[in-house]
Tab-separated table of C-alpha atoms in Angstrom:
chain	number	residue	atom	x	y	z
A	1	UNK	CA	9.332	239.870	220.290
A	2	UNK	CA	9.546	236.423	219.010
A	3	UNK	CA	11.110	235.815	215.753
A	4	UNK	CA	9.697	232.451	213.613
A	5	UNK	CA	11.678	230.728	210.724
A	6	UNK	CA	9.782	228.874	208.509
A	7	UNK	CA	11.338	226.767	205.875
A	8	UNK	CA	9.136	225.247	202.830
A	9	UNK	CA	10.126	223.798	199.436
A	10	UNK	CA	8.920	225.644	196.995
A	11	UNK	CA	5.766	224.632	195.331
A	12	UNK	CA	3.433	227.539	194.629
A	13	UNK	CA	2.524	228.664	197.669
A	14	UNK	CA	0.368	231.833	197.136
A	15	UNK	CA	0.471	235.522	198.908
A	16	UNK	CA	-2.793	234.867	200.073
A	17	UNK	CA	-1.568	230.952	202.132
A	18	UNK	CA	1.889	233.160	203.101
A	19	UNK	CA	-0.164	235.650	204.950
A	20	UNK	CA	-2.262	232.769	206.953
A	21	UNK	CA	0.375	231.330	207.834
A	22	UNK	CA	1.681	234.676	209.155
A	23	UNK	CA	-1.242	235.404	210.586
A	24	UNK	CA	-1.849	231.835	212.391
A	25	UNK	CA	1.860	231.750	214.133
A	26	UNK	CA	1.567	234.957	214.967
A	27	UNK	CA	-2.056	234.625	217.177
A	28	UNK	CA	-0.613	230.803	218.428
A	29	UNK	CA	2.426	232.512	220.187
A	30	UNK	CA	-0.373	235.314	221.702
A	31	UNK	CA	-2.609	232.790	222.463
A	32	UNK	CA	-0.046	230.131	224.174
A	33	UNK	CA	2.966	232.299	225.597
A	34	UNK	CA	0.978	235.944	225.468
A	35	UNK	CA	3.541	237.386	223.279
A	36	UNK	CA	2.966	240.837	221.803
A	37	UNK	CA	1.848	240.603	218.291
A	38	UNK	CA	2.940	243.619	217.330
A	39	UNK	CA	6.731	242.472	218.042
A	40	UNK	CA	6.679	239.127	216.406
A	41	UNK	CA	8.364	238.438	213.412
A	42	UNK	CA	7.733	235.543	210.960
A	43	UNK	CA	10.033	234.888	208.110
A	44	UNK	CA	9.175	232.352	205.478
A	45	UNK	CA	11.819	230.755	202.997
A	46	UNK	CA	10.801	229.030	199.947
A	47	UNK	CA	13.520	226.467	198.982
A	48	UNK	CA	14.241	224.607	195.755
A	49	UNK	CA	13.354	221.467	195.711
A	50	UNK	CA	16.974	220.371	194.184
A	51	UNK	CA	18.204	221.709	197.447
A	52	UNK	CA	16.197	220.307	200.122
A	53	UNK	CA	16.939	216.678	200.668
A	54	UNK	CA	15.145	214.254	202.954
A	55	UNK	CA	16.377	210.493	204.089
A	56	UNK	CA	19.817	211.398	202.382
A	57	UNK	CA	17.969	212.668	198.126
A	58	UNK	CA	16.921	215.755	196.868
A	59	UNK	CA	12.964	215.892	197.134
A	60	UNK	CA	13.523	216.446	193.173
A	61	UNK	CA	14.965	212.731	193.266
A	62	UNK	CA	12.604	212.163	195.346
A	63	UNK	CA	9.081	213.036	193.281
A	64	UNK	CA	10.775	211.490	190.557
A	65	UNK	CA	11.004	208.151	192.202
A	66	UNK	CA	7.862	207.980	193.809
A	67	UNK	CA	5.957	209.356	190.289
B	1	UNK	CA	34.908	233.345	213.706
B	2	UNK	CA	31.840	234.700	214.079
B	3	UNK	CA	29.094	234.444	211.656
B	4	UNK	CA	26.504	236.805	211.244
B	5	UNK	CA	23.094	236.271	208.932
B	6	UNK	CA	20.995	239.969	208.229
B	7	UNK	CA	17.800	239.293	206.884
B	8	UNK	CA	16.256	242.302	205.190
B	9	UNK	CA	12.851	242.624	203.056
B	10	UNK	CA	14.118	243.040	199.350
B	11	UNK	CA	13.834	246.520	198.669
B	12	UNK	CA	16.809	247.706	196.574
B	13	UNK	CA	19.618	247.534	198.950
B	14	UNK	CA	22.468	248.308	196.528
B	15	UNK	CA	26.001	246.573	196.134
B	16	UNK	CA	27.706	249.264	197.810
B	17	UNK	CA	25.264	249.788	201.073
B	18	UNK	CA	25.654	245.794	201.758
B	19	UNK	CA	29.286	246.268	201.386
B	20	UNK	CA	29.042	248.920	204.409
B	21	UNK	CA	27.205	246.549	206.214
B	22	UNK	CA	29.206	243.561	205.891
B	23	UNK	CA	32.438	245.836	207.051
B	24	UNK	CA	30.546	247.806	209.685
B	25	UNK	CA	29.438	244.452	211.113
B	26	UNK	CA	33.092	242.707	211.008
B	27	UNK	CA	34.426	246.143	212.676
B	28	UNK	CA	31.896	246.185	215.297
B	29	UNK	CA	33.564	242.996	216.005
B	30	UNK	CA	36.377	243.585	216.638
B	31	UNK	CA	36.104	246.905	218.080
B	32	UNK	CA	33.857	244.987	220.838
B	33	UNK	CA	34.827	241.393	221.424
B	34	UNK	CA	38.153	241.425	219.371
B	35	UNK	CA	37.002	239.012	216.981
B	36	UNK	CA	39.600	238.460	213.962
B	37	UNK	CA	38.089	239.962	210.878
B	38	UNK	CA	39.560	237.629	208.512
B	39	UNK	CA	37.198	234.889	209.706
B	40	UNK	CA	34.665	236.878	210.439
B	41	UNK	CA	31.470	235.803	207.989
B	42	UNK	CA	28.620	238.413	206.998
B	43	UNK	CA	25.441	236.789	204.858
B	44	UNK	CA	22.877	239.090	203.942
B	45	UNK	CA	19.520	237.441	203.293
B	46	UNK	CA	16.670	239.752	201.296
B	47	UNK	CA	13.483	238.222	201.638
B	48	UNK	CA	10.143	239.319	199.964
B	49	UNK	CA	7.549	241.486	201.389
B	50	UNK	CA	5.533	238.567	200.748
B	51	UNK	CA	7.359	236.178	202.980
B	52	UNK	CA	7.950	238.693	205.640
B	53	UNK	CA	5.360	239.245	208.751
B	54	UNK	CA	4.971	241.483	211.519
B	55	UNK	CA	2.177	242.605	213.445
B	56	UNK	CA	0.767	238.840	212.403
B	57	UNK	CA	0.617	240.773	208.633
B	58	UNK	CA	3.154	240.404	205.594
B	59	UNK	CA	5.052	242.927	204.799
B	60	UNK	CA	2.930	243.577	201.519
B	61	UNK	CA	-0.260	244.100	203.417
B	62	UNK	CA	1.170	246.631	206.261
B	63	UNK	CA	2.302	248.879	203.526
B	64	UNK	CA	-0.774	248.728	201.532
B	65	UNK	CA	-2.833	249.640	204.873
B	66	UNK	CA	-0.410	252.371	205.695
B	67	UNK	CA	-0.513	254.016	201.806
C	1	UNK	CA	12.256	245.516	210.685
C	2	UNK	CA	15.636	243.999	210.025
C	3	UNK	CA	16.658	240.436	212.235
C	4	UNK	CA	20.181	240.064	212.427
C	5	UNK	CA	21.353	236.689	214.332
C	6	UNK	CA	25.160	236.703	215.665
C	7	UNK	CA	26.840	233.794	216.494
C	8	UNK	CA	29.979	233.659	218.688
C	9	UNK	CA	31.985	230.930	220.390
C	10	UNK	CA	31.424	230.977	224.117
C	11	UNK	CA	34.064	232.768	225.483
C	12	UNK	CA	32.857	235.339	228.490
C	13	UNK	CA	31.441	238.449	226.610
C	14	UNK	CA	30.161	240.284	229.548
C	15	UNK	CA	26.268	241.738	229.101
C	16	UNK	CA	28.042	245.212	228.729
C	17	UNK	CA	29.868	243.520	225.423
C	18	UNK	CA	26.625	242.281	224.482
C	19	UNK	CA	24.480	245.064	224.651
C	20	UNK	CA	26.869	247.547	222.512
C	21	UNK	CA	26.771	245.128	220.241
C	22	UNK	CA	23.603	244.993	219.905
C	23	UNK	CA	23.351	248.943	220.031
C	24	UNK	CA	26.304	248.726	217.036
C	25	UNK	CA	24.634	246.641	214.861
C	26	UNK	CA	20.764	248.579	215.108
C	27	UNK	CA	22.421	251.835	214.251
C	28	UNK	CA	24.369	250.345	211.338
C	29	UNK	CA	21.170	249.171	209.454
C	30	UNK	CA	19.953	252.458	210.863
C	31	UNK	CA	22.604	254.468	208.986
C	32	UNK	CA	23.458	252.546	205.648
C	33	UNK	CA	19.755	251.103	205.212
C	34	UNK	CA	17.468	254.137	207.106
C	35	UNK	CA	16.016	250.591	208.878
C	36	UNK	CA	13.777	251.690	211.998
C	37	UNK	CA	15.384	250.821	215.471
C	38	UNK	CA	12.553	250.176	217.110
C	39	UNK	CA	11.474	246.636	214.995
C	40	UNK	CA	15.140	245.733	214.557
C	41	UNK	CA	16.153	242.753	216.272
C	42	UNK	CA	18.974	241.240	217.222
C	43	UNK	CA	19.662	237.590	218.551
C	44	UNK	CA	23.588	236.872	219.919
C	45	UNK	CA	24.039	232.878	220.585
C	46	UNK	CA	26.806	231.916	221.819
C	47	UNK	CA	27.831	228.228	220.869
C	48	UNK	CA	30.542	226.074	223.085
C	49	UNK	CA	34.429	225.419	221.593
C	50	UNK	CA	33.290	221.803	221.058
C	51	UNK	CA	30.750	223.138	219.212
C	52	UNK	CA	32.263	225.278	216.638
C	53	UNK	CA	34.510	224.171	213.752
C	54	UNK	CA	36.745	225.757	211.230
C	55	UNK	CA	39.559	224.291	209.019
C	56	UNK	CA	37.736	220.916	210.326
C	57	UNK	CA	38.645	220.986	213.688
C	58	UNK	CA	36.941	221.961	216.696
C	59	UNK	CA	38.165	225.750	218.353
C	60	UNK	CA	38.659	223.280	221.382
C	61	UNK	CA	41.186	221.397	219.299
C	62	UNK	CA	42.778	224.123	217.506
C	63	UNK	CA	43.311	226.152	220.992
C	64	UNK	CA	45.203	222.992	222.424
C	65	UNK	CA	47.494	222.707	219.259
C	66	UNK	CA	48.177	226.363	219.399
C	67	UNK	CA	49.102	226.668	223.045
D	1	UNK	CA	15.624	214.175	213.140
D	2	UNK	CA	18.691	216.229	212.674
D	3	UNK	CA	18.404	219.304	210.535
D	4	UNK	CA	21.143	220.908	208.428
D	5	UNK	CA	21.600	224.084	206.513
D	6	UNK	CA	24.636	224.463	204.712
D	7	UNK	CA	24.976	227.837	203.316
D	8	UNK	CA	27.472	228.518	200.598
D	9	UNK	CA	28.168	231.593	197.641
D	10	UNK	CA	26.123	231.145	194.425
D	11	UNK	CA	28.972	229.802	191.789
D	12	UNK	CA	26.988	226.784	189.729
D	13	UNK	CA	27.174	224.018	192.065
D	14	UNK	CA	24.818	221.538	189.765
D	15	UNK	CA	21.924	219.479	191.096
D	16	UNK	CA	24.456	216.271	191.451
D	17	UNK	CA	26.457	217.995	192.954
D	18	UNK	CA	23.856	219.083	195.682
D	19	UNK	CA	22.400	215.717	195.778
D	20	UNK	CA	25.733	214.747	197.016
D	21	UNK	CA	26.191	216.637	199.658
D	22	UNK	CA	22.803	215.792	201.144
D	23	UNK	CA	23.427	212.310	200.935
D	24	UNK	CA	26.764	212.606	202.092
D	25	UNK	CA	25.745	214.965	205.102
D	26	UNK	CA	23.272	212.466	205.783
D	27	UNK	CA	24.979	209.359	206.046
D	28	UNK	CA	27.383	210.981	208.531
D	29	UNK	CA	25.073	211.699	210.928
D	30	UNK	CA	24.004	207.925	210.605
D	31	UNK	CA	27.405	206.962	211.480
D	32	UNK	CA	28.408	209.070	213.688
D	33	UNK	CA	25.145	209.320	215.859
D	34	UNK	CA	23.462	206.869	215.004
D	35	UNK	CA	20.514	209.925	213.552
D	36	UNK	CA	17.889	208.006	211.457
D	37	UNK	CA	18.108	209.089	207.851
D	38	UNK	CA	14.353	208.794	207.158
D	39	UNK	CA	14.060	212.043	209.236
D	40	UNK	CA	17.402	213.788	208.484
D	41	UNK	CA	16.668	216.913	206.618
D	42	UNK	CA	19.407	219.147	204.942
D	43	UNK	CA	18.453	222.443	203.254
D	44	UNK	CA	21.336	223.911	201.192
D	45	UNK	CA	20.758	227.975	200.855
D	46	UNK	CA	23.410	229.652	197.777
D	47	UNK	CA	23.975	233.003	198.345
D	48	UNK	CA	24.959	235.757	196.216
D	49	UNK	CA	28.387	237.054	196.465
D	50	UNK	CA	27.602	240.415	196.804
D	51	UNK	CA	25.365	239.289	199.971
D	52	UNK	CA	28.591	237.439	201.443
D	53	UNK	CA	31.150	239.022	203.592
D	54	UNK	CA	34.223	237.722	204.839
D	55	UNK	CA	37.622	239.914	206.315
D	56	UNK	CA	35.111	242.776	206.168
D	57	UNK	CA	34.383	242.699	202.584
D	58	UNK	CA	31.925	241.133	200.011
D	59	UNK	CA	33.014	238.197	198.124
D	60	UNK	CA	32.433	240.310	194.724
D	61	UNK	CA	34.889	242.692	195.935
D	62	UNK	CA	37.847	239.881	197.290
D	63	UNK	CA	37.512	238.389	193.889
D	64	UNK	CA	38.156	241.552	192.063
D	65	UNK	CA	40.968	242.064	193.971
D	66	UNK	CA	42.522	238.880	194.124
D	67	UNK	CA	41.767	238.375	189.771
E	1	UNK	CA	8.492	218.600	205.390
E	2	UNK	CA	9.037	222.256	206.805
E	3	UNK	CA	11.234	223.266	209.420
E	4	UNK	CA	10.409	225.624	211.440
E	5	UNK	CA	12.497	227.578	213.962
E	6	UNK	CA	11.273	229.564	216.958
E	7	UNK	CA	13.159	231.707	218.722
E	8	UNK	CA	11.940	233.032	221.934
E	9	UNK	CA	13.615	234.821	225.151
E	10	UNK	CA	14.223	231.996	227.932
E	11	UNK	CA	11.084	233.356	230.335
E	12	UNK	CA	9.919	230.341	231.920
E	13	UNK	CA	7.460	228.237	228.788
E	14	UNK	CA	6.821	225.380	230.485
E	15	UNK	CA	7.112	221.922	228.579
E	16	UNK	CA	3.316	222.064	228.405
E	17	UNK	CA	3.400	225.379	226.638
E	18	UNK	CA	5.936	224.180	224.289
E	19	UNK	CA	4.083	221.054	223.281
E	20	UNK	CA	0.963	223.182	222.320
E	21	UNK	CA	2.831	225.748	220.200
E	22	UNK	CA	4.959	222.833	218.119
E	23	UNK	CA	1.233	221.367	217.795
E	24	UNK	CA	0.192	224.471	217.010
E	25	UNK	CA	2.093	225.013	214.399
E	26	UNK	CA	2.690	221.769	212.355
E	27	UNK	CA	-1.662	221.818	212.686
E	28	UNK	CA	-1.646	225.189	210.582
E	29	UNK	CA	1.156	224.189	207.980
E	30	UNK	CA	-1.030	221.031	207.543
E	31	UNK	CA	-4.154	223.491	206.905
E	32	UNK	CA	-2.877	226.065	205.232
E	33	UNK	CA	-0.553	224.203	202.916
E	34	UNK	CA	-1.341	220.658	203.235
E	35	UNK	CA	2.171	219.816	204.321
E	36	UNK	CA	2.545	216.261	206.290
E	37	UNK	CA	2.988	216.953	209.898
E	38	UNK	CA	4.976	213.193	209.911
E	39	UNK	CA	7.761	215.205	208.126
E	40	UNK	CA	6.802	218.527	209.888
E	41	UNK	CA	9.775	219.815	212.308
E	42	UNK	CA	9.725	222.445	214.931
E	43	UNK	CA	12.491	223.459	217.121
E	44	UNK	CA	12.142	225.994	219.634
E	45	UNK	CA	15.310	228.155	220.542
E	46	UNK	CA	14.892	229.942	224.000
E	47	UNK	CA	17.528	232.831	224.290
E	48	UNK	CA	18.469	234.726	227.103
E	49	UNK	CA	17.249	238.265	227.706
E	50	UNK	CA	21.051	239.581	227.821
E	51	UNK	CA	21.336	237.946	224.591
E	52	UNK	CA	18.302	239.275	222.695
E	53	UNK	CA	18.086	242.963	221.771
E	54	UNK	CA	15.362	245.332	220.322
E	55	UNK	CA	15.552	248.854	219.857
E	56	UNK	CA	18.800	249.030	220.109
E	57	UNK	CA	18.819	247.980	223.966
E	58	UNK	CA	19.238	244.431	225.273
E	59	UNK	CA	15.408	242.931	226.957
E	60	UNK	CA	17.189	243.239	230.560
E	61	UNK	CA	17.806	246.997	229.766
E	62	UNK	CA	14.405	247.509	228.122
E	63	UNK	CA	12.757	245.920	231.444
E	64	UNK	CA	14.717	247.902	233.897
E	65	UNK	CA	13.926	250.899	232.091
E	66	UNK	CA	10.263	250.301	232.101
E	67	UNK	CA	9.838	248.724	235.781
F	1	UNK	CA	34.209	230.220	202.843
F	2	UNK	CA	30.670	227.817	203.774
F	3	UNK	CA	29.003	227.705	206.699
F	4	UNK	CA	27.185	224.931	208.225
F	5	UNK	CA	24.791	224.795	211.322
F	6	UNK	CA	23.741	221.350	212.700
F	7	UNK	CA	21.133	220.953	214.780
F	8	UNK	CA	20.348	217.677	216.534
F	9	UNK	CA	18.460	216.712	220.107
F	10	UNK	CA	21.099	217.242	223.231
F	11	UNK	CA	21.487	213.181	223.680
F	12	UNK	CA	24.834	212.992	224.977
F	13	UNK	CA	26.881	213.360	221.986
F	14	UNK	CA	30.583	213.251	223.199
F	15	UNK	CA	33.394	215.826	222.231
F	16	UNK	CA	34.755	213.190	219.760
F	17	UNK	CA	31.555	212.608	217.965
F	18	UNK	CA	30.812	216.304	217.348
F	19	UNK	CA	34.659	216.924	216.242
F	20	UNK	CA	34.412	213.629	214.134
F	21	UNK	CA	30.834	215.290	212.514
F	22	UNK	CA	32.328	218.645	211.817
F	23	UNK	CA	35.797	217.293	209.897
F	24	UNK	CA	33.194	215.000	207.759
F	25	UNK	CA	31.301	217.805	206.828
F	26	UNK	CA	34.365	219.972	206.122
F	27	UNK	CA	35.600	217.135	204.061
F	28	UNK	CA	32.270	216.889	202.399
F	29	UNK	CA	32.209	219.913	201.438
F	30	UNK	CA	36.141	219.868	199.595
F	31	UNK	CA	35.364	216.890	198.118
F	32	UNK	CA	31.928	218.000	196.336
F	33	UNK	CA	32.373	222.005	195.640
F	34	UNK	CA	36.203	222.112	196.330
F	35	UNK	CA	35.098	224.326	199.483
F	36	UNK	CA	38.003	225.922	201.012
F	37	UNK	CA	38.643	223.741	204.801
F	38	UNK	CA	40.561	226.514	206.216
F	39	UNK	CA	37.170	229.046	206.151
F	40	UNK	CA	34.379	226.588	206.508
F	41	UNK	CA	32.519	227.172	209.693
F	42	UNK	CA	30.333	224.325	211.348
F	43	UNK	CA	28.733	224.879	214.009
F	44	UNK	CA	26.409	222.478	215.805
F	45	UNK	CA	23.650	222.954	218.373
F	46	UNK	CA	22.028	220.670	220.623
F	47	UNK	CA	18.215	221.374	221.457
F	48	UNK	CA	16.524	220.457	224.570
F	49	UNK	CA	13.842	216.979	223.470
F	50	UNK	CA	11.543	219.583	224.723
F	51	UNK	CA	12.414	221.958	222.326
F	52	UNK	CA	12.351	219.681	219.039
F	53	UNK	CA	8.817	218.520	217.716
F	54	UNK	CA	8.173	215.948	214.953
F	55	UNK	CA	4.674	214.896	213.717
F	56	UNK	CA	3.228	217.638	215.938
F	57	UNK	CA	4.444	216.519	219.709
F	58	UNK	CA	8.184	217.119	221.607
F	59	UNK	CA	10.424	214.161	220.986
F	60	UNK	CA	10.318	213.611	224.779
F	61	UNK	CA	6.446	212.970	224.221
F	62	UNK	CA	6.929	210.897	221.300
F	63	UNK	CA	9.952	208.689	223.844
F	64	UNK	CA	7.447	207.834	226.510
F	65	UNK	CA	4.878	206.874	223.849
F	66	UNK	CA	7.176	204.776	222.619
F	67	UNK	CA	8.919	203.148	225.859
């Protein structure tokens, strides 16, 4: 019955990486708390980078500086 | 004052169905804990089939199987 | 499928409160969205007065100014 | 290490504009707790109006009205 | 960077069982997606069983039920 | 009409500090977007150290490594 949030900037992640990392949370909280699989939900957004900011920029500001 | 967030898989909920939400919600509300509708906030979030999981499977997959 | 997350200030909803609201909100999606009852989930937190702002002011502080 | 999600309608708030509000978000948790920005994340999330309720109806619909 | 939020019902994880699914899951967001596990945040929301509902029944009613 | 959420590690932030945090954002967010004050919701939760990972351990890990 757990529900997981996962938040990542955008950046190309494919069907194929979403549904490992599905996959992978799903067995961890079986494997560590023996939650039913069946009953856990995973939910991934895919942010813009113009609106995820880390140490106060915008990761866009960010890439940019450190290019 | 309360806030609610509804996350659905994106599957062609119209205008007028998240409308019915959004006021069934507020009304539940106050029917139950007297909450004042006016600050009562309703966000619907649809999320992509892709990005969704259950079972430890997206969305995409499950339905695929199940065709 | 659905996961719908309320949030509430703190304020003594008994678990009677809590669990029609939670029956409320399952047969909305139910009824507008034909969502299936048995994967929807809902999550009620309920945060402290100091905890919650609106109009920029704590519920705490707004209560005392009101009294 | 704080994380913040600020959640607002979709209505053409530009990349400066988001950039400020991260920064801005971010240096008040720096003075008001002390929170280090290097690990301060803020992830702003625009929503459509039709996917926003408040008073019990969508933000497409208030606007209508209220025009 | 990803943030990652993990709701749970409040059943007891011990600190130890905590550690190894926060591990757990910045190790597969490293593997699957290369993301930094420096930047990599977790937070774990435990929520009581009054409080979390599936079905259309709160956990405490489900587990009544089925005792 | 926004609505924030805030979370940071339960450290012993005082009432003053959180009201003080949620009229900055509020402000923030009139200043910026020209956000409405009277219906912006913040709301700010404070997570057990056990409950918040960075760089794969529980903050109250990475404390005693660091004491």
């Amino acid at each position: 019955m757990p529900f997981v949030n996962i938040k990542i900037t955008r950046d190309g992640a494919t069907a194929e990486q979403k549904a490992r990392l599905i996959q992978g949370v799903t067995e961890l909280l079986r494997d560590v708390l023996g939650k039913n699989p069946a009953t856990t939900v995973v939910v991934i957004e895919e942010v813009d980078p113009d609106n995820w900011g880390i140490g106060g920029e915008t990761v866009t500001e960010r890439r940019k500086r450190k290019a």
